[in-house]
Amino acid sequence: MAKEKILRHSGLVRLVHWSIALSTFTLIITGMFQLPLARRYFIDQLPGLFWTGDYSITVLVHYIAAAILLSAVSVHVVYHVIRKEYNLIPRKGDMKESYQIIKSMFGFCEEPKSDKYLAEQRLAYAYMAFSFLLILVTGVLKVIKNFPTMQFSETFLSWVTNIHNLATFMIIFGIFAHLAAFAIKANWPLLPSMFTGKVDLEYAKHRHSIWCIKGVGQKEKK
Amino acid sequence: MSNISRRSFIKRTVAAGAASGVILSGVNKIAGASETGSNKVGTLIDLTKCDGCKGQKVPACVTACKSKNESRFPEPVENIQNYWPQKKYENWSDKRDLTKRLTPYNWTFVQNVKVDGKEVSVPRRCMHCDNPPCVNLCPFSAMEQTPEGTTQVNPNVCFGGAKCRDVCPWGIPARQAGVGLYLKVAPKLAGGGVMYKCDLCYDRIKNNQSPACVEACPKGAISYGEKVELRKVAYEKAKDINGYVYGDKENGGTSTFYISPVPFEKIHKELEKQKATQPNPEAPGFPTMPVEVGNFLDTANGMASAVLLAPVATAFAAGITAYKTMKGKGEE
Ligand code: HEM
Ligand code: SF4
Ligand code: SF4
Ligand code: SF4
C-alpha cells in the first residue's frame, strides 16, 4: 500500500534548486581552472579534460554557468518575496533550538517541533545566502572589470578577487555540510522531496508538525 | 592642445561616457574609448628612424633599460625546485646577458628583419594595452593598470603562474623561478616565481621624465607623451610616408604605436620564420606581430551582457509566475 504523501517543493522550486546546484558545481570546477593548474599538474593530459588547460574555454563556461546561477537566484528571491514565503529566514532562538536538535539525536531530549524547516536548516540557509551574495556581487564586478572601458584601482580589484576566492571556499564548505546532513538517517525522508516534490505525510506530521498543522488547517478551511 | 586634438579629445570623452552607458547592451568595442582624460600616456616607435643601433653590440635602448632596472632584477635562491610534478623550472639567472629576447633580465630587445629589400629594426616590449588581459585575468590581482594607462607587475604579490603570459597576445611577461611569494608558501607544490616586464619606467614618468629607453635613443626613434596626441601623430606620419601603424587596433587597442614603411603582415611573417629558428621555438620571449590580433576577453565580453541581463529577465518572469500562482490557487 502506497504511503500518503504531502507536497513539499513545487516544480519551480525544484528547478531552481537543481539549476543552482549544477551551475554552482560548474562554477567551482571552471573557477578552479581560472588558476594556472591544469597544465602545471597535467590535468589537461587526462582523457576528455584537454579543455581544462584552455583559459578561453573555462572562462566562457564560467560565464555561462554564472548567467544560469544569477538567473536562478533572482527567480528564487523574487518568487518567494512576492509570495511572502520566508520559511528559511532564521528566527529568534534558532541557535538554541539547533543545539536541542543535536542533543536529541543522541537521545538526551525530545526533538523540538519544527516548522517547514528545522532551525539548523534556517541557519544553514543564512550562511549559504550570505556566501552566495558575496560570490555573486564580486563575480559581477569581475565581469564588469573585464569590459574595455572599465578601469578600477588595484586595491579595489584585489579585494574583489580575494573575496571571490574566499566565498568559493565558503560555498564548498557549505555544500559539504549540506551533503553531510543527508548522511544522518533522520534526514533521509527529506531526500525524495527534491526529486518528486513530496515527502511522507507520516514523517512530516511527526517531525514538521508546525508546518503540517498550518497546512492541514488551511486545507480544512477550504 | 591644438584645435583638432581638442576636438578629437572631446569626441573621445563623449565616446567614453557613452560607452559606459551602452555596456549593458553589449556594445563595448568602441576603439580606444578608455581615455577618460589627457592623463593617459603612450609611446610612438618610428621604424623609419630606428636603425637597431647598427654597429653597436647592444642597442642603446636595451642597455638603458638594463641599467635602469638592474636593481629590480630577480636574485633567486640557490637551489630552485622543479615545478612539481613537472621536471623543470624557468631560470634565466645564468643568462643575464641575453639581449636578443625578453627575459626577466631583459625587458626590451630589438628584432631585425628584411622586408621588400628594406632592413627594419623593431624594438619590442610590453605594449601597455588599453584593456590588458594580463591585468584583468591575474588570479591574484598581482598586476595593475595605472591611471596613466601603463601596466605593471607587483613582484611582492605575483605567484608566477604565468597566466598573464598565456593570455597576452605577444607572451610578453617573462618568468624567473626561485624568487617571490611562492617560496614562502609551498614552493615545491605551487607557484613558479615572479613575472617581469617593462613598466614604461613608471617611476620616471611619475617624475615627469620620459622612459629610460626613450631618452637613450640616439635617433629619437621612440617618443613619449600624451597617448591621444601620439596616436594622431602616428596616423598622420603613416599617411605621409604611405606606411602602416601597429598597436592601435591590436588587442583591442594599446598605448604603443609603431609606424612602419612596410606592412606589418610582412614583418610578422619574417618574425615567424626567425622564431622557428630560436633554440626553443615554442618558448615565449620572442614576440611576433600578428596584425589586428584580438583581445583574449572579446568573446567573454560579448557574452557578458547576457550574464548581466539574464537575471533581470528571469526575475521578471518569476515575478509574474509568483503573482499568477498566488491569485490562481490561493496558498499552497
Ligand atoms: C558558486 C559560484 C562561483 C564560484 C565557486 C566561483 C569561483 C571562482 C574561482 C575559484 C575563480 C578563480 C579565481 C579568480 O580568478 O579570482 C573565479 C573566477 C571568476 N569568476 Fe567566479 N565563481 C562563482 C560565481 C561567479 C559568478 C556568479 C560570476 C559572475 C557573475 C563569476 C565571475 C568570475 C569571473 C569573471 C572570473 C575570472 C576571470 C576574471 O578574473 O575575470 N563567478 N570564480
Ligand atoms: S630605438 Fe633607438 S636606441 Fe633602440 S635600437 Fe632603435 S635606434 Fe637604437
Ligand atoms: S602587451 Fe601583454 S603584458 Fe603588456 S599590457 Fe598587453 S597583454 Fe599585458
Ligand atoms: S620603458 Fe623603461 S622598462 Fe620599458 S623598455 Fe623602456 S626602459 Fe625598459
Coordinates of C-alpha atoms and ligand atoms in Angstrom, one line a residue:
Chain A
M1 CA 0.0 0.0 0.0
A2 CA 1.4 3.4 -1.0
K3 CA 2.1 5.7 1.8
E4 CA 0.2 9.0 1.9
K5 CA 2.4 12.0 0.7
I6 CA 2.4 15.7 1.1
L7 CA 3.8 18.3 -1.4
R8 CA 6.9 20.0 -0.1
H9 CA 8.6 21.6 -3.1
S10 CA 6.8 22.8 -6.2
G11 CA 8.2 22.1 -9.6
L12 CA 9.6 25.6 -9.9
V13 CA 11.3 25.3 -6.6
R14 CA 12.9 22.1 -7.6
L15 CA 14.0 23.6 -10.9
V16 CA 15.6 26.5 -9.1
H17 CA 17.4 24.1 -6.7
W18 CA 18.9 22.0 -9.4
S19 CA 19.8 24.9 -11.5
I20 CA 21.7 26.4 -8.6
A21 CA 23.3 23.1 -7.8
L22 CA 24.5 22.3 -11.3
S23 CA 25.6 25.8 -12.1
T24 CA 27.5 26.1 -8.8
F25 CA 29.2 22.8 -9.4
T26 CA 30.2 24.0 -12.9
L27 CA 31.4 27.4 -11.5
I28 CA 33.6 25.7 -8.8
I29 CA 35.2 23.5 -11.4
T30 CA 35.7 26.2 -14.1
G31 CA 36.7 28.7 -11.3
M32 CA 39.4 26.4 -10.2
F33 CA 40.7 26.3 -13.7
Q34 CA 41.0 30.1 -13.8
L35 CA 44.0 29.4 -11.7
P36 CA 47.0 28.1 -13.6
L37 CA 46.5 24.5 -12.5
A38 CA 45.6 22.3 -15.5
R39 CA 48.8 22.4 -17.4
R40 CA 51.1 22.5 -14.4
Y41 CA 49.6 19.3 -13.0
F42 CA 49.0 17.6 -16.3
I43 CA 45.2 17.6 -15.7
D44 CA 44.7 18.6 -19.4
Q45 CA 46.5 15.5 -20.4
L46 CA 43.8 13.3 -18.9
P47 CA 41.3 11.8 -21.3
G48 CA 38.5 14.2 -22.1
L49 CA 40.0 17.0 -20.0
F50 CA 42.0 18.9 -22.6
W51 CA 39.7 21.9 -22.2
T52 CA 40.8 22.5 -18.6
G53 CA 44.1 23.9 -19.9
D54 CA 42.4 26.4 -22.2
Y55 CA 41.5 29.6 -20.3
S56 CA 39.4 30.8 -23.2
I57 CA 37.1 27.7 -22.8
T58 CA 37.0 27.7 -19.0
V59 CA 36.3 31.4 -18.7
L60 CA 33.4 31.1 -21.2
V61 CA 31.8 28.2 -19.4
H62 CA 32.3 30.1 -16.1
Y63 CA 30.3 33.0 -17.7
I64 CA 27.5 30.7 -19.0
A65 CA 27.2 29.0 -15.6
A66 CA 27.3 32.4 -13.9
A67 CA 24.3 33.5 -16.1
I68 CA 22.4 30.4 -15.0
L69 CA 23.2 30.9 -11.3
L70 CA 22.4 34.5 -11.3
S71 CA 19.1 33.8 -13.1
A72 CA 18.2 31.0 -10.7
V73 CA 19.0 33.1 -7.6
S74 CA 17.0 36.0 -8.9
V75 CA 14.0 33.7 -9.6
H76 CA 14.4 32.3 -6.1
V77 CA 14.4 35.8 -4.4
V78 CA 11.6 37.4 -6.5
Y79 CA 9.3 34.4 -6.4
H80 CA 9.4 33.9 -2.6
V81 CA 9.4 37.6 -1.8
I82 CA 6.2 38.1 -3.9
R83 CA 4.6 35.0 -2.3
K84 CA 5.8 36.2 1.1
E85 CA 7.4 32.8 1.8
Y86 CA 10.0 33.3 4.4
N87 CA 10.2 29.8 5.8
L88 CA 14.0 29.7 5.5
I89 CA 14.8 33.0 7.2
P90 CA 16.4 32.4 10.6
R91 CA 14.2 33.1 13.6
K92 CA 14.9 34.1 17.2
G93 CA 16.1 31.2 19.2
D94 CA 17.3 29.1 16.2
M95 CA 20.8 28.7 17.7
K96 CA 19.4 27.2 20.9
E97 CA 16.9 25.1 19.0
S98 CA 19.6 23.7 16.8
Y99 CA 21.6 22.7 19.8
Q100 CA 18.5 20.9 21.1
I101 CA 18.0 19.1 17.9
I102 CA 21.6 17.9 18.0
K103 CA 21.2 16.8 21.6
S104 CA 18.0 14.9 20.7
M105 CA 19.9 13.0 18.1
F106 CA 21.9 11.5 20.9
G107 CA 18.8 10.8 22.8
F108 CA 19.4 13.4 25.5
C109 CA 16.0 15.0 24.9
E110 CA 13.0 15.1 22.7
E111 CA 13.4 16.8 19.3
P112 CA 11.6 20.1 19.3
K113 CA 8.7 20.5 16.9
S114 CA 9.6 22.1 13.7
D115 CA 8.0 24.2 11.1
K116 CA 8.6 23.5 7.4
Y117 CA 12.4 23.7 8.1
L118 CA 14.4 22.7 11.1
A119 CA 16.2 25.5 12.9
E120 CA 19.5 24.2 11.6
Q121 CA 18.2 24.4 8.0
R122 CA 17.4 28.1 8.5
L123 CA 20.8 28.8 9.9
A124 CA 22.5 26.9 7.0
Y125 CA 20.4 28.8 4.6
A126 CA 21.5 32.1 6.0
Y127 CA 25.1 31.0 5.7
M128 CA 24.7 29.9 2.1
A129 CA 22.7 33.1 1.2
F130 CA 25.5 35.2 2.6
S131 CA 28.2 33.2 0.8
F132 CA 26.3 33.4 -2.5
L133 CA 25.7 37.1 -2.1
L134 CA 29.5 37.6 -1.7
I135 CA 30.3 35.4 -4.7
L136 CA 27.6 37.0 -6.9
V137 CA 28.5 40.6 -6.2
T138 CA 32.2 40.0 -6.6
G139 CA 31.6 37.9 -9.7
V140 CA 29.5 40.6 -11.3
L141 CA 32.3 43.1 -10.5
K142 CA 34.8 40.7 -12.1
V143 CA 32.7 40.6 -15.3
I144 CA 32.4 44.4 -15.3
K145 CA 36.1 45.0 -14.8
N146 CA 36.8 42.9 -18.0
F147 CA 35.0 45.4 -20.2
P148 CA 37.3 47.5 -22.3
T149 CA 36.0 50.8 -20.9
M150 CA 36.4 49.8 -17.3
Q151 CA 39.3 50.6 -15.1
F152 CA 39.4 50.1 -11.3
S153 CA 42.1 50.7 -8.8
E154 CA 44.4 47.8 -7.8
T155 CA 43.3 47.9 -4.2
F156 CA 39.6 47.5 -5.2
L157 CA 40.3 44.7 -7.5
S158 CA 42.4 42.7 -5.0
W159 CA 39.5 43.0 -2.6
V160 CA 37.1 41.7 -5.2
T161 CA 39.5 38.9 -6.1
N162 CA 40.2 37.8 -2.6
I163 CA 36.5 37.9 -1.5
H164 CA 35.6 35.9 -4.7
N165 CA 38.1 33.3 -3.8
L166 CA 37.2 33.2 -0.1
A167 CA 33.5 32.9 -0.9
T168 CA 34.4 30.0 -3.1
F169 CA 35.7 28.1 -0.1
M170 CA 32.8 29.2 2.0
I171 CA 30.5 27.7 -0.6
I172 CA 32.5 24.5 -1.0
F173 CA 32.3 24.1 2.8
G174 CA 28.6 24.8 2.8
I175 CA 28.0 22.2 0.1
F176 CA 29.9 19.6 2.2
A177 CA 27.8 20.4 5.2
H178 CA 24.6 20.2 3.1
L179 CA 25.5 16.8 1.8
A180 CA 26.8 15.6 5.1
A181 CA 23.4 16.3 6.6
F182 CA 22.0 13.6 4.4
A183 CA 24.4 11.1 5.9
I184 CA 22.2 11.4 9.0
K185 CA 19.4 8.9 8.9
A186 CA 16.8 11.2 10.5
N187 CA 17.1 13.4 7.4
W188 CA 16.7 10.6 4.8
P189 CA 12.9 11.0 4.4
L190 CA 13.6 14.6 3.1
L191 CA 15.6 13.3 0.1
P192 CA 12.8 12.4 -2.2
S193 CA 11.2 15.8 -1.8
M194 CA 13.9 17.5 -4.1
F195 CA 13.2 14.9 -6.8
T196 CA 9.4 14.2 -6.7
G197 CA 8.5 17.2 -4.6
K198 CA 6.8 15.0 -2.0
V199 CA 7.5 13.7 1.5
D200 CA 5.7 11.1 3.5
L201 CA 2.8 12.6 5.4
E202 CA 3.5 10.5 8.5
Y203 CA 7.1 11.7 8.6
A204 CA 6.0 15.3 8.1
K205 CA 3.4 15.1 10.8
H206 CA 5.9 13.7 13.2
R207 CA 8.9 16.0 12.5
H208 CA 7.5 19.1 10.9
S209 CA 4.3 19.2 13.0
I210 CA 4.1 23.0 13.0
W211 CA 4.2 23.1 9.2
C212 CA 1.6 20.3 8.9
I213 CA -0.8 21.9 11.3
K214 CA -0.6 25.1 9.3
G215 CA -1.1 23.3 6.0
V216 CA -3.8 21.0 7.2
G217 CA -5.6 23.8 8.9
Q218 CA -5.7 25.7 5.6
K219 CA -7.0 22.7 3.7
E220 CA -9.8 22.2 6.2
K221 CA -10.8 25.8 5.8
K222 CA -11.4 25.4 2.1
Chain B
M1 CA 46.4 71.2 -27.4
S2 CA 45.7 72.2 -30.9
N3 CA 42.2 72.7 -32.1
I4 CA 42.0 69.4 -33.9
S5 CA 43.3 67.5 -30.9
R6 CA 40.9 69.3 -28.6
R7 CA 38.0 68.3 -30.9
S8 CA 39.1 64.7 -31.0
F9 CA 39.6 64.8 -27.3
I10 CA 36.1 65.9 -26.7
K11 CA 34.8 63.3 -29.1
R12 CA 36.7 60.6 -27.2
T13 CA 35.4 61.8 -23.9
V14 CA 31.9 61.7 -25.2
A15 CA 32.5 58.2 -26.6
A16 CA 33.9 57.0 -23.3
G17 CA 30.8 58.3 -21.5
A18 CA 28.5 56.8 -24.0
A19 CA 30.4 53.5 -23.8
S20 CA 29.9 53.1 -20.1
G21 CA 26.2 53.7 -20.8
V22 CA 25.9 51.1 -23.5
I23 CA 27.8 48.4 -21.7
L24 CA 24.7 46.7 -20.7
S25 CA 23.5 46.4 -24.3
G26 CA 26.7 44.7 -25.3
V27 CA 28.2 47.4 -27.4
N28 CA 31.5 47.6 -25.8
K29 CA 34.1 47.6 -28.5
I30 CA 34.5 51.3 -29.1
A31 CA 38.1 51.6 -30.0
G32 CA 40.3 53.5 -27.7
A33 CA 37.4 54.8 -25.6
S34 CA 39.2 54.0 -22.4
E35 CA 40.7 57.5 -22.3
T36 CA 38.8 59.5 -19.8
G37 CA 41.1 62.4 -19.9
S38 CA 44.5 63.5 -21.0
N39 CA 46.4 61.7 -18.3
K40 CA 46.8 58.6 -20.5
V41 CA 50.4 58.3 -21.7
G42 CA 51.8 56.4 -24.7
T43 CA 54.8 55.9 -26.9
L44 CA 55.4 56.1 -30.6
I45 CA 58.1 53.9 -32.1
D46 CA 59.1 55.1 -35.5
L47 CA 60.6 52.3 -37.5
T48 CA 61.7 54.7 -40.2
K49 CA 64.1 56.3 -37.6
C50 CA 65.3 53.2 -35.6
D51 CA 68.3 51.5 -37.2
G52 CA 68.7 49.0 -34.5
C53 CA 71.8 50.9 -33.3
K54 CA 73.8 49.5 -36.2
G55 CA 77.4 48.8 -35.3
Q56 CA 76.8 48.7 -31.6
K57 CA 76.8 45.4 -29.8
V58 CA 73.8 46.1 -27.8
P59 CA 71.2 48.8 -28.9
A60 CA 71.2 51.9 -26.7
C61 CA 67.6 51.4 -25.6
V62 CA 68.3 47.9 -24.4
T63 CA 71.4 49.0 -22.5
A64 CA 69.5 51.9 -20.9
C65 CA 66.6 49.6 -19.8
K66 CA 69.0 47.1 -18.3
S67 CA 70.9 49.6 -16.3
K68 CA 67.8 51.5 -15.2
N69 CA 66.1 48.3 -13.9
E70 CA 69.1 46.4 -12.7
S71 CA 68.3 46.8 -9.1
R72 CA 64.9 45.2 -9.7
F73 CA 66.2 42.1 -11.4
P74 CA 65.5 38.8 -9.6
E75 CA 68.1 37.3 -7.3
P76 CA 66.8 33.7 -7.0
V77 CA 67.6 31.3 -4.2
E78 CA 70.4 28.8 -4.9
N79 CA 68.6 25.5 -5.1
I80 CA 65.5 26.2 -7.1
Q81 CA 63.0 23.4 -7.0
N82 CA 61.2 21.9 -10.0
Y83 CA 57.6 22.8 -10.7
W84 CA 56.3 19.6 -9.3
P85 CA 55.0 17.3 -11.0
Q86 CA 57.0 18.7 -13.9
K87 CA 60.7 18.2 -14.1
K88 CA 61.7 21.7 -14.9
Y89 CA 61.7 25.3 -13.8
E90 CA 62.3 28.6 -15.6
N91 CA 65.6 30.1 -14.8
W92 CA 67.3 32.9 -16.6
S93 CA 69.7 34.0 -13.9
D94 CA 72.6 32.3 -15.6
K95 CA 71.7 34.0 -18.9
R96 CA 71.6 37.6 -17.6
D97 CA 73.4 38.9 -20.6
L98 CA 70.9 37.7 -23.3
T99 CA 69.8 40.7 -25.2
K100 CA 68.1 39.0 -28.2
R101 CA 64.9 38.1 -26.5
L102 CA 62.7 39.1 -23.5
T103 CA 63.9 37.6 -20.2
P104 CA 63.4 38.6 -16.5
Y105 CA 66.7 40.4 -17.0
N106 CA 66.0 42.0 -20.4
W107 CA 62.7 43.8 -20.7
T108 CA 63.2 45.1 -24.2
F109 CA 65.0 43.9 -27.2
V110 CA 65.4 44.8 -30.9
Q111 CA 64.3 42.5 -33.8
N112 CA 65.9 42.9 -37.2
V113 CA 64.0 41.8 -40.4
K114 CA 64.5 42.3 -44.1
V115 CA 61.2 43.1 -45.8
D116 CA 60.9 44.1 -49.5
G117 CA 64.6 44.8 -49.6
K118 CA 64.3 47.2 -46.6
E119 CA 66.0 46.5 -43.3
V120 CA 63.7 47.2 -40.5
S121 CA 64.6 47.1 -36.8
V122 CA 61.8 46.7 -34.3
P123 CA 62.3 47.5 -30.6
R124 CA 59.9 45.2 -28.6
R125 CA 58.5 45.2 -25.1
C126 CA 55.1 45.4 -23.4
M127 CA 52.5 47.3 -25.4
H128 CA 50.7 48.7 -22.4
C129 CA 47.3 47.7 -23.7
D130 CA 44.0 49.6 -23.1
N131 CA 42.2 46.5 -21.8
P132 CA 45.1 44.4 -20.7
P133 CA 44.1 40.7 -20.3
C134 CA 47.2 40.2 -18.2
V135 CA 45.9 42.5 -15.6
N136 CA 42.2 41.5 -15.9
L137 CA 42.8 37.8 -15.6
C138 CA 45.6 37.5 -13.0
P139 CA 44.0 35.3 -10.3
F140 CA 45.9 37.0 -7.6
S141 CA 45.4 40.6 -8.8
A142 CA 49.2 40.9 -8.9
M143 CA 49.1 43.1 -11.9
E144 CA 47.9 46.6 -12.1
Q145 CA 46.9 49.1 -14.8
T146 CA 47.9 52.6 -13.6
P147 CA 45.7 55.7 -14.1
E148 CA 48.2 56.7 -16.8
G149 CA 47.3 53.5 -18.7
T150 CA 50.6 51.6 -18.1
T151 CA 50.6 48.1 -16.8
Q152 CA 52.9 46.6 -14.2
V153 CA 53.6 43.5 -12.1
N154 CA 53.6 43.7 -8.3
P155 CA 56.6 41.5 -7.5
N156 CA 55.5 41.1 -3.9
V157 CA 52.2 39.5 -4.8
C158 CA 53.0 37.7 -8.1
F159 CA 52.9 33.9 -7.6
G160 CA 54.5 33.1 -11.0
G161 CA 51.6 31.1 -12.5
A162 CA 52.4 32.8 -15.8
K163 CA 48.7 33.2 -16.7
C164 CA 49.4 36.8 -17.8
R165 CA 51.9 35.4 -20.4
D166 CA 49.4 32.9 -21.6
V167 CA 46.7 35.5 -22.2
C168 CA 49.0 38.2 -23.7
P169 CA 48.9 38.1 -27.5
W170 CA 52.6 38.6 -27.5
G171 CA 53.5 36.5 -24.5
I172 CA 55.4 39.4 -23.0
P173 CA 55.9 38.8 -19.3
A174 CA 58.9 36.6 -18.5
R175 CA 59.2 34.3 -15.6
Q176 CA 62.0 33.7 -13.1
A177 CA 61.8 30.8 -10.6
G178 CA 63.3 30.9 -7.2
V179 CA 62.0 34.3 -6.2
G180 CA 58.8 35.8 -4.7
L181 CA 55.9 34.9 -2.5
Y182 CA 55.5 31.3 -3.6
L183 CA 58.8 30.4 -1.8
K184 CA 57.0 31.3 1.5
V185 CA 54.0 29.0 0.8
A186 CA 54.6 25.7 -0.8
P187 CA 57.4 26.2 -3.3
K188 CA 57.5 22.5 -4.3
L189 CA 53.8 22.2 -4.9
A190 CA 52.5 25.5 -6.2
G191 CA 53.7 28.7 -7.8
G192 CA 56.5 29.3 -10.2
G193 CA 58.3 32.6 -9.4
V194 CA 57.7 36.2 -10.4
M195 CA 56.9 37.7 -13.8
Y196 CA 59.0 40.6 -15.1
K197 CA 58.3 43.0 -17.9
C198 CA 58.5 46.7 -19.0
D199 CA 56.6 49.1 -16.7
L200 CA 57.2 52.0 -19.0
C201 CA 59.5 53.3 -16.4
Y202 CA 56.6 54.2 -14.2
D203 CA 58.8 55.8 -11.5
R204 CA 60.3 58.1 -14.1
I205 CA 57.1 59.1 -15.8
K206 CA 55.6 59.9 -12.4
N207 CA 58.6 62.2 -12.1
N208 CA 57.8 63.9 -15.4
Q209 CA 60.8 62.2 -17.0
S210 CA 60.5 60.2 -20.1
P211 CA 61.3 56.4 -20.0
A212 CA 65.0 55.5 -20.0
C213 CA 64.9 53.9 -23.4
V214 CA 63.3 57.0 -24.9
E215 CA 65.9 59.2 -23.5
A216 CA 68.8 56.9 -24.6
C217 CA 67.9 56.5 -28.2
P218 CA 70.4 58.5 -30.4
K219 CA 67.9 58.6 -33.3
G220 CA 64.9 59.9 -31.4
A221 CA 63.0 56.8 -32.7
I222 CA 60.8 56.5 -29.6
S223 CA 58.6 59.3 -28.5
Y224 CA 56.8 59.5 -25.2
G225 CA 53.8 61.7 -24.5
E226 CA 50.1 62.1 -24.3
K227 CA 48.5 59.0 -25.8
V228 CA 45.8 60.7 -27.8
E229 CA 48.3 63.0 -29.3
L230 CA 50.8 60.3 -30.3
R231 CA 48.0 58.2 -31.9
K232 CA 47.1 61.2 -34.1
V233 CA 50.8 61.8 -35.0
A234 CA 51.2 58.1 -35.8
Y235 CA 48.4 58.1 -38.3
E236 CA 49.5 61.4 -39.8
K237 CA 53.0 60.2 -40.3
A238 CA 51.9 56.9 -41.6
K239 CA 49.8 58.7 -44.2
D240 CA 52.7 60.9 -45.2
I241 CA 55.1 58.1 -45.8
N242 CA 52.4 55.8 -47.2
G243 CA 53.1 53.5 -44.3
Y244 CA 51.4 51.5 -41.6
V245 CA 50.5 51.7 -37.9
Y246 CA 50.7 48.8 -35.4
G247 CA 49.4 48.9 -31.9
D248 CA 46.2 50.9 -32.3
K249 CA 43.9 48.1 -33.4
E250 CA 45.7 45.2 -31.8
N251 CA 44.5 43.5 -28.6
G252 CA 41.6 46.0 -28.5
G253 CA 44.0 49.0 -28.5
T254 CA 47.3 49.7 -26.9
S255 CA 49.3 52.8 -26.0
T256 CA 52.3 51.8 -28.1
F257 CA 52.1 52.9 -31.8
Y258 CA 54.6 51.6 -34.3
I259 CA 55.0 53.3 -37.7
S260 CA 56.5 51.3 -40.5
P261 CA 57.2 51.9 -44.1
V262 CA 56.4 48.2 -44.9
P263 CA 53.3 46.3 -44.0
F264 CA 53.3 44.6 -40.6
E265 CA 51.9 41.4 -42.1
K266 CA 55.3 41.0 -43.8
I267 CA 57.2 41.9 -40.7
H268 CA 55.1 39.3 -38.9
K269 CA 55.9 36.6 -41.5
E270 CA 59.6 37.3 -41.2
L271 CA 59.4 37.2 -37.4
E272 CA 57.6 33.9 -37.6
K273 CA 60.5 32.5 -39.6
Q274 CA 63.0 33.8 -37.1
K275 CA 61.0 32.4 -34.2
A276 CA 61.1 29.0 -35.8
T277 CA 64.9 29.1 -35.7
Q278 CA 65.1 30.0 -32.0
P279 CA 66.7 27.5 -29.6
N280 CA 63.2 26.6 -28.4
P281 CA 60.7 27.8 -31.0
E282 CA 57.7 27.2 -28.6
A283 CA 59.0 29.4 -25.9
P284 CA 57.6 32.9 -25.3
G285 CA 60.0 35.8 -25.2
F286 CA 60.3 36.3 -29.0
P287 CA 57.0 38.0 -29.9
T288 CA 55.8 38.2 -33.5
M289 CA 53.5 40.9 -34.8
P290 CA 50.1 39.5 -35.7
V291 CA 48.0 42.3 -37.3
E292 CA 44.7 43.1 -35.6
V293 CA 45.2 40.3 -33.1
G294 CA 42.1 40.1 -30.9
N295 CA 41.7 40.5 -27.2
F296 CA 41.5 37.4 -25.1
L297 CA 38.4 38.7 -23.5
D298 CA 36.5 39.6 -26.7
T299 CA 34.2 36.5 -26.7
A300 CA 33.7 36.7 -22.9
N301 CA 32.8 40.4 -23.1
G302 CA 30.4 39.7 -26.0
M303 CA 28.6 37.3 -23.7
A304 CA 28.8 39.4 -20.6
S305 CA 25.8 41.4 -21.4
A306 CA 23.8 38.1 -21.3
V307 CA 25.4 37.3 -17.9
L308 CA 24.2 40.6 -16.5
L309 CA 20.8 40.7 -18.2
A310 CA 19.6 37.1 -17.8
P311 CA 18.8 37.5 -14.1
V312 CA 16.8 40.6 -14.8
A313 CA 14.7 38.8 -17.4
T314 CA 14.2 35.7 -15.3
A315 CA 13.4 37.8 -12.2
F316 CA 10.6 39.4 -14.2
A317 CA 9.3 36.0 -15.4
A318 CA 9.4 34.7 -11.8
G319 CA 7.5 37.7 -10.6
I320 CA 4.7 37.1 -13.0
T321 CA 4.6 33.4 -12.2
A322 CA 4.6 34.0 -8.5
Y323 CA 1.8 36.5 -8.8
K324 CA -0.3 34.2 -11.0
T325 CA 0.0 31.1 -8.8
M326 CA -0.9 33.2 -5.8
K327 CA -4.0 34.6 -7.4
G328 CA -5.0 31.3 -9.0
K329 CA -4.6 28.7 -6.3
G330 CA -4.6 30.7 -3.2
E331 CA -2.0 29.5 -0.7
E332 CA -0.2 26.2 -1.2
Ligands
HEM1 C1 29.4 29.2 -6.9 C2 29.7 30.2 -7.6 C3 31.1 30.6 -8.0 C4 32.3 30.0 -7.7 C5 32.6 28.8 -6.8 C6 33.4 30.8 -8.4 C7 34.7 30.5 -8.3 C8 35.7 31.2 -9.0 C9 37.1 31.0 -8.8 C10 37.8 30.0 -7.9 C11 37.7 31.8 -9.7 C12 39.2 31.9 -10.0 C13 39.9 32.8 -9.1 C14 40.0 34.2 -9.6 O1 40.2 34.4 -10.9 O2 39.8 35.1 -8.8 C15 36.7 32.5 -10.4 C16 36.9 33.5 -11.4 C17 35.9 34.2 -11.9 N1 34.6 34.3 -11.6 FE1 33.7 33.1 -10.4 N2 32.8 31.8 -9.1 C18 31.4 31.7 -8.9 C19 30.5 32.5 -9.4 C20 30.7 33.6 -10.3 C21 29.7 34.4 -10.8 C22 28.2 34.3 -10.4 C23 30.3 35.3 -11.6 C24 29.8 36.4 -12.5 C25 28.6 36.9 -12.4 C26 31.7 35.0 -11.7 C27 32.7 35.6 -12.4 C28 34.0 35.2 -12.4 C29 35.0 35.8 -13.3 C30 34.7 36.8 -14.4 C31 36.2 35.1 -13.0 C32 37.5 35.0 -13.7 C33 38.2 35.7 -14.5 C34 38.4 37.1 -14.1 O3 39.1 37.4 -13.1 O4 37.9 37.9 -14.9 N3 31.9 33.9 -10.8 N4 35.5 32.1 -9.9
SF4_2 S1 65.1 52.5 -30.7 FE1 66.9 53.9 -30.8 S2 68.2 53.0 -29.2 FE2 66.7 51.4 -29.7 S3 67.7 50.2 -31.3 FE3 66.4 51.8 -32.4 S4 67.9 53.4 -32.7 FE4 68.9 52.1 -31.2
SF4_3 S1 51.4 43.6 -24.1 FE1 50.8 41.8 -22.9 S2 51.8 42.1 -21.0 FE2 51.8 44.1 -22.0 S3 49.8 45.0 -21.3 FE3 49.4 44.0 -23.2 S4 48.6 42.0 -22.6 FE4 49.7 42.8 -20.8
SF4_4 S1 60.0 52.0 -20.8 FE1 61.6 51.6 -19.2 S2 61.2 49.5 -18.6 FE2 60.1 49.8 -20.5 S3 61.6 49.1 -22.1 FE3 61.9 51.3 -21.8 S4 63.5 51.5 -20.3 FE4 62.7 49.4 -20.2

